[in-house]
Structure formats: structure tokens, C-alpha cells
Amino acid sequence: MASKRALRSAGAAATEAAPKRVKKAPAASPEPQEPSTASHWLFKAEPESRLVGGVDVKFSFDDLKKEHQASWDGVRNFEARNTMKKMNVGDLGFFYHSNCKTPGIVGILKVCKTAYPDHTAFDKKHPYYDPKSDPDNPKWFMVDVEYVRPLKRLISLQELKDHLAKHGSKSPLNEMALLRRSRLSVTPVRESEWDFILKLAEENEEEKED
């Protein structure tokens, strides 16, 4: 059964088209993992309806909350794919709303299954079918993620850009992949970036740094 999830990432010469998320059946709880060993990531998805091949690829953080778990399928960019292959069960990630009026980070998810072949690449009826992907030698992979919690407030892309513009090399966001590699749908997040954004989310609008 297909879910409504979608994302946008970079292609070789242009932005990667938004993939379609497949609903994940409830699975056994993942084995506990020490937080100190976990890495952090950022996942982009489109919260507003958009048709690709007649299929709505919308997938919001609220959709993930309703489903609880989902397969992060449809990624058709090698760098984003390789990033997912580095993920471990228990890793946390930011859920980022893209291609909308106010793009930004809205919540937190957790990786609950490591990378495995993305079967949507073999499905001729799927919007992101890849005829060059061989089931015996899969080219594309996906991970499963689960809902954790929303941030106390949306951290907009513009707020992050403004902070970087003001503080430059002194900003903890100076090397953030979201700002430097903006077309990618899945990117790593450094621990310093993760901590800084969580701190921002705790601030009221009146208190936040620009």
C-alpha cells in the first residue's frame, strides 16, 4: 500500500524529482543503540500535493505521525543514496518540509531499518520507476524511519540562511550540507549543527537570534 510521502533531491544536472513513499507495516522495535554512537541526518519531503505521473507525492510530518513508520523510498541521486547507506538503526534525523511556502525543519524522526533495495525502482507503475535498475543488482536503496516528535517551532530555511549570513565562518551552520548542498534530499547533519538547531527550536520568536 502506497503512502503519501514525497521528497525532492538533486539529480546529476537538475533537482531530483520527488519520490513516492511506501507505507511501512509496523515492525518489531529496533535494538537499543547508545545515543553517543548515533549520527544525525536531514530528510526532505513535500507537505503539499504535487502530482507525478498522476500520483500525489505529498508526504508531510503529520503523515509520518499518522503512519508512525514509513520507507524513505524514491531517492534517485547517488550522493543521497550513499548517505542513507551510512545510516544505523537509532540514528536521529530532522524532517524538513520542502517545496512549500515556508520550507524548514518541523520535527524529528528516527531510523528504524538500515538501507535495503528500493523496490519502487522495479515497479513500472511507480512514479520513480528506473528501467536501468536490476533487482539482482539493485542501484537504489531506502531506509525505514519512524516518527519521534515535532520541534517546538518551525526552523525555517530563511532563518538558517540569515544566521549564516550574519555570523559567517563563526556560525555553527557554516558547513551545513543543507545550506551548501541545497538540492540534495538526504544530507548529514553535524553534531554541532544538530545541537544548535535544537537550541534554536527552544527559543521563542522574540528571543531567537537572527
mmCIF file of C-alpha atoms in Angstrom:
data_model
loop_
_atom_site.group_PDB
_atom_site.id
_atom_site.type_symbol
_atom_site.label_atom_id
_atom_site.label_comp_id
_atom_site.label_asym_id
_atom_site.label_seq_id
_atom_site.Cartn_x
_atom_site.Cartn_y
_atom_site.Cartn_z
ATOM 1 C CA MET A 1 0.000 0.000 0.000
ATOM 2 C CA ALA A 2 1.490 3.329 -1.014
ATOM 3 C CA SER A 3 1.747 6.207 1.444
ATOM 4 C CA LYS A 4 1.629 9.906 0.578
ATOM 5 C CA ARG A 5 5.276 10.662 1.331
ATOM 6 C CA ALA A 6 7.429 12.634 -1.086
ATOM 7 C CA LEU A 7 10.771 14.406 -1.197
ATOM 8 C CA ARG A 8 12.995 16.358 -3.537
ATOM 9 C CA SER A 9 16.705 15.881 -4.082
ATOM 10 C CA ALA A 10 19.386 16.747 -6.585
ATOM 11 C CA GLY A 11 19.929 14.906 -9.813
ATOM 12 C CA ALA A 12 23.155 14.920 -11.789
ATOM 13 C CA ALA A 13 22.254 18.102 -13.636
ATOM 14 C CA ALA A 14 18.984 19.158 -12.032
ATOM 15 C CA THR A 15 16.938 18.753 -8.898
ATOM 16 C CA GLU A 16 15.851 15.171 -8.332
ATOM 17 C CA ALA A 17 12.121 14.630 -8.742
ATOM 18 C CA ALA A 18 10.036 13.996 -5.659
ATOM 19 C CA PRO A 19 9.804 10.312 -4.776
ATOM 20 C CA LYS A 20 6.722 8.492 -3.578
ATOM 21 C CA ARG A 21 6.785 6.990 -0.094
ATOM 22 C CA VAL A 22 5.579 3.443 0.590
ATOM 23 C CA LYS A 23 3.736 2.814 3.828
ATOM 24 C CA LYS A 24 5.659 0.590 6.198
ATOM 25 C CA ALA A 25 3.876 -2.103 8.168
ATOM 26 C CA PRO A 26 4.516 -1.994 11.935
ATOM 27 C CA ALA A 27 7.732 -3.798 12.773
ATOM 28 C CA ALA A 28 9.414 -5.056 15.894
ATOM 29 C CA SER A 29 11.113 -2.406 17.987
ATOM 30 C CA PRO A 30 14.738 -1.847 16.920
ATOM 31 C CA GLU A 31 17.507 -2.915 19.213
ATOM 32 C CA PRO A 32 18.604 -0.142 21.578
ATOM 33 C CA GLN A 33 21.535 1.934 20.419
ATOM 34 C CA GLU A 34 23.704 4.217 22.518
ATOM 35 C CA PRO A 35 22.900 7.859 21.675
ATOM 36 C CA SER A 36 26.601 8.703 21.722
ATOM 37 C CA THR A 37 27.207 6.431 18.713
ATOM 38 C CA ALA A 38 24.305 7.765 16.645
ATOM 39 C CA SER A 39 24.752 10.073 13.701
ATOM 40 C CA HIS A 40 22.326 12.751 12.586
ATOM 41 C CA TRP A 41 20.683 13.389 9.239
ATOM 42 C CA LEU A 42 18.168 15.576 7.422
ATOM 43 C CA PHE A 43 15.344 14.243 5.255
ATOM 44 C CA LYS A 44 13.359 16.442 2.877
ATOM 45 C CA ALA A 45 9.727 15.786 1.964
ATOM 46 C CA GLU A 46 6.970 17.773 0.301
ATOM 47 C CA PRO A 47 3.988 18.595 2.564
ATOM 48 C CA GLU A 48 1.784 19.896 -0.266
ATOM 49 C CA SER A 49 0.115 17.920 -3.034
ATOM 50 C CA ARG A 50 2.025 17.508 -6.289
ATOM 51 C CA LEU A 51 1.224 15.005 -8.999
ATOM 52 C CA VAL A 52 3.964 12.957 -10.631
ATOM 53 C CA GLY A 53 2.742 10.549 -13.280
ATOM 54 C CA GLY A 54 -0.766 11.008 -11.922
ATOM 55 C CA VAL A 55 0.296 10.092 -8.374
ATOM 56 C CA ASP A 56 0.254 12.556 -5.471
ATOM 57 C CA VAL A 57 3.738 12.511 -3.917
ATOM 58 C CA LYS A 58 2.783 14.628 -0.881
ATOM 59 C CA PHE A 59 4.174 13.447 2.444
ATOM 60 C CA SER A 60 4.193 15.688 5.498
ATOM 61 C CA PHE A 61 5.423 15.246 9.043
ATOM 62 C CA ASP A 62 1.789 14.805 10.066
ATOM 63 C CA ASP A 63 1.533 11.967 7.537
ATOM 64 C CA LEU A 64 4.513 10.264 9.167
ATOM 65 C CA LYS A 65 2.888 10.750 12.576
ATOM 66 C CA LYS A 66 -0.275 9.003 11.328
ATOM 67 C CA GLU A 67 1.666 6.126 9.776
ATOM 68 C CA HIS A 68 4.280 6.044 12.558
ATOM 69 C CA GLN A 69 6.739 4.279 10.245
ATOM 70 C CA ALA A 70 7.498 4.736 6.542
ATOM 71 C CA SER A 71 10.023 3.610 3.960
ATOM 72 C CA TRP A 72 12.115 6.504 2.632
ATOM 73 C CA ASP A 73 11.932 5.339 -0.969
ATOM 74 C CA GLY A 74 12.231 7.054 -4.306
ATOM 75 C CA VAL A 75 15.671 8.624 -3.868
ATOM 76 C CA ARG A 76 17.290 8.741 -7.308
ATOM 77 C CA ASN A 77 20.507 10.595 -6.557
ATOM 78 C CA PHE A 78 23.714 8.688 -5.853
ATOM 79 C CA GLU A 79 25.036 11.029 -3.178
ATOM 80 C CA ALA A 80 21.752 10.946 -1.254
ATOM 81 C CA ARG A 81 21.592 7.171 -1.689
ATOM 82 C CA ASN A 82 25.130 6.766 -0.343
ATOM 83 C CA THR A 83 24.233 8.948 2.632
ATOM 84 C CA MET A 84 21.357 6.614 3.505
ATOM 85 C CA LYS A 85 23.667 3.592 3.258
ATOM 86 C CA LYS A 86 25.725 5.091 6.110
ATOM 87 C CA MET A 87 22.753 5.219 8.486
ATOM 88 C CA ASN A 88 22.351 2.997 11.539
ATOM 89 C CA VAL A 89 19.290 1.924 13.479
ATOM 90 C CA GLY A 90 18.655 4.529 16.158
ATOM 91 C CA ASP A 91 20.126 7.469 14.239
ATOM 92 C CA LEU A 92 18.010 10.616 14.532
ATOM 93 C CA GLY A 93 17.133 12.974 11.711
ATOM 94 C CA PHE A 94 15.386 16.247 11.066
ATOM 95 C CA PHE A 95 12.204 16.126 8.998
ATOM 96 C CA TYR A 96 12.319 19.045 6.563
ATOM 97 C CA HIS A 97 9.342 20.395 4.619
ATOM 98 C CA SER A 98 10.460 21.413 1.123
ATOM 99 C CA ASN A 99 8.873 22.887 -1.994
ATOM 100 C CA CYS A 100 6.310 24.798 0.064
ATOM 101 C CA LYS A 101 5.545 28.381 1.158
ATOM 102 C CA THR A 102 7.826 28.241 4.216
ATOM 103 C CA PRO A 103 10.410 25.458 3.851
ATOM 104 C CA GLY A 104 12.113 24.391 7.032
ATOM 105 C CA ILE A 105 12.677 21.833 9.772
ATOM 106 C CA VAL A 106 9.488 20.764 11.532
ATOM 107 C CA GLY A 107 10.297 17.626 13.518
ATOM 108 C CA ILE A 108 12.487 14.683 14.406
ATOM 109 C CA LEU A 109 12.412 11.120 13.106
ATOM 110 C CA LYS A 110 14.480 8.010 13.812
ATOM 111 C CA VAL A 111 16.000 5.403 11.513
ATOM 112 C CA CYS A 112 14.443 2.034 12.356
ATOM 113 C CA LYS A 113 15.820 -0.076 9.498
ATOM 114 C CA THR A 114 19.119 0.298 7.670
ATOM 115 C CA ALA A 115 19.448 0.599 3.888
ATOM 116 C CA TYR A 116 17.941 -2.121 1.701
ATOM 117 C CA PRO A 117 16.955 -2.265 -2.000
ATOM 118 C CA ASP A 118 14.286 0.214 -3.036
ATOM 119 C CA HIS A 119 11.694 -1.984 -4.731
ATOM 120 C CA THR A 120 9.845 1.022 -6.174
ATOM 121 C CA ALA A 121 12.629 1.302 -8.756
ATOM 122 C CA PHE A 122 11.433 -2.026 -10.222
ATOM 123 C CA ASP A 123 7.727 -1.073 -10.311
ATOM 124 C CA LYS A 124 6.701 0.152 -13.766
ATOM 125 C CA LYS A 125 3.620 1.829 -12.277
ATOM 126 C CA HIS A 126 5.625 3.803 -9.708
ATOM 127 C CA PRO A 127 6.417 7.475 -10.482
ATOM 128 C CA TYR A 128 10.119 6.806 -9.913
ATOM 129 C CA TYR A 129 10.484 3.538 -11.772
ATOM 130 C CA ASP A 130 14.027 3.123 -13.123
ATOM 131 C CA PRO A 131 14.247 0.694 -16.062
ATOM 132 C CA LYS A 132 18.023 0.524 -15.575
ATOM 133 C CA SER A 133 17.737 -0.768 -12.015
ATOM 134 C CA ASP A 134 18.168 -4.557 -11.822
ATOM 135 C CA PRO A 135 16.589 -6.487 -8.907
ATOM 136 C CA ASP A 136 19.594 -8.823 -8.990
ATOM 137 C CA ASN A 137 21.971 -5.884 -8.723
ATOM 138 C CA PRO A 138 19.944 -3.039 -7.204
ATOM 139 C CA LYS A 139 21.059 0.516 -7.833
ATOM 140 C CA TRP A 140 18.751 2.330 -5.413
ATOM 141 C CA PHE A 141 18.251 1.846 -1.680
ATOM 142 C CA MET A 142 15.970 3.124 1.069
ATOM 143 C CA VAL A 143 15.761 3.143 4.852
ATOM 144 C CA ASP A 144 12.776 2.929 7.165
ATOM 145 C CA VAL A 145 12.074 5.779 9.551
ATOM 146 C CA GLU A 146 9.677 6.377 12.408
ATOM 147 C CA TYR A 147 8.082 9.424 13.968
ATOM 148 C CA VAL A 148 9.698 10.832 17.124
ATOM 149 C CA ARG A 149 8.383 14.332 17.905
ATOM 150 C CA PRO A 150 7.778 17.794 16.437
ATOM 151 C CA LEU A 151 10.027 20.743 17.181
ATOM 152 C CA LYS A 152 8.525 23.427 19.398
ATOM 153 C CA ARG A 153 8.534 25.745 16.396
ATOM 154 C CA LEU A 154 9.410 25.567 12.726
ATOM 155 C CA ILE A 155 13.023 26.443 11.954
ATOM 156 C CA SER A 156 12.740 27.984 8.518
ATOM 157 C CA LEU A 157 15.363 27.763 5.820
ATOM 158 C CA GLN A 158 15.422 31.557 5.759
ATOM 159 C CA GLU A 159 16.238 31.720 9.480
ATOM 160 C CA LEU A 160 19.183 29.382 8.968
ATOM 161 C CA LYS A 161 20.396 31.362 5.948
ATOM 162 C CA ASP A 162 20.090 34.633 7.884
ATOM 163 C CA HIS A 163 22.156 33.272 10.767
ATOM 164 C CA LEU A 164 24.867 32.089 8.395
ATOM 165 C CA ALA A 165 24.883 35.425 6.551
ATOM 166 C CA LYS A 166 25.240 37.348 9.812
ATOM 167 C CA HIS A 167 27.875 35.188 11.519
ATOM 168 C CA GLY A 168 29.753 33.710 8.555
ATOM 169 C CA SER A 169 32.556 31.336 9.463
ATOM 170 C CA LYS A 170 31.741 31.753 13.156
ATOM 171 C CA SER A 171 28.304 30.249 12.671
ATOM 172 C CA PRO A 172 27.862 26.575 13.634
ATOM 173 C CA LEU A 173 25.968 26.322 10.332
ATOM 174 C CA ASN A 174 28.974 27.374 8.246
ATOM 175 C CA GLU A 175 29.483 23.924 6.713
ATOM 176 C CA MET A 176 25.919 22.630 6.944
ATOM 177 C CA ALA A 177 25.079 20.462 3.928
ATOM 178 C CA LEU A 178 21.514 21.796 3.807
ATOM 179 C CA LEU A 179 22.887 25.255 3.029
ATOM 180 C CA ARG A 180 25.880 24.196 0.943
ATOM 181 C CA ARG A 181 24.285 21.293 -0.974
ATOM 182 C CA SER A 182 20.715 22.543 -1.038
ATOM 183 C CA ARG A 183 19.445 20.315 -3.875
ATOM 184 C CA LEU A 184 20.066 17.045 -2.027
ATOM 185 C CA SER A 185 17.061 15.397 -0.375
ATOM 186 C CA VAL A 186 19.033 13.491 2.278
ATOM 187 C CA THR A 187 22.080 15.035 3.943
ATOM 188 C CA PRO A 188 24.273 14.509 7.014
ATOM 189 C CA VAL A 189 23.975 16.868 9.985
ATOM 190 C CA ARG A 190 26.992 17.502 12.213
ATOM 191 C CA GLU A 191 26.562 17.212 15.961
ATOM 192 C CA SER A 192 27.256 20.939 16.415
ATOM 193 C CA GLU A 193 24.596 21.763 13.800
ATOM 194 C CA TRP A 194 22.106 19.390 15.401
ATOM 195 C CA ASP A 195 22.612 20.861 18.871
ATOM 196 C CA PHE A 196 22.412 24.435 17.606
ATOM 197 C CA ILE A 197 19.136 23.862 15.729
ATOM 198 C CA LEU A 198 17.578 22.115 18.725
ATOM 199 C CA LYS A 199 18.561 25.129 20.830
ATOM 200 C CA LEU A 200 17.005 27.479 18.275
ATOM 201 C CA ALA A 201 13.779 25.495 18.389
ATOM 202 C CA GLU A 202 13.539 26.038 22.144
ATOM 203 C CA GLU A 203 13.651 29.832 21.750
ATOM 204 C CA ASN A 204 10.560 31.976 21.411
ATOM 205 C CA GLU A 205 10.173 34.172 18.356
ATOM 206 C CA GLU A 206 11.144 37.186 20.480
ATOM 207 C CA GLU A 207 14.294 35.508 21.788
ATOM 208 C CA LYS A 208 15.657 33.879 18.649
ATOM 209 C CA GLU A 209 18.881 35.048 17.037
ATOM 210 C CA ASP A 210 18.747 36.357 13.518
#
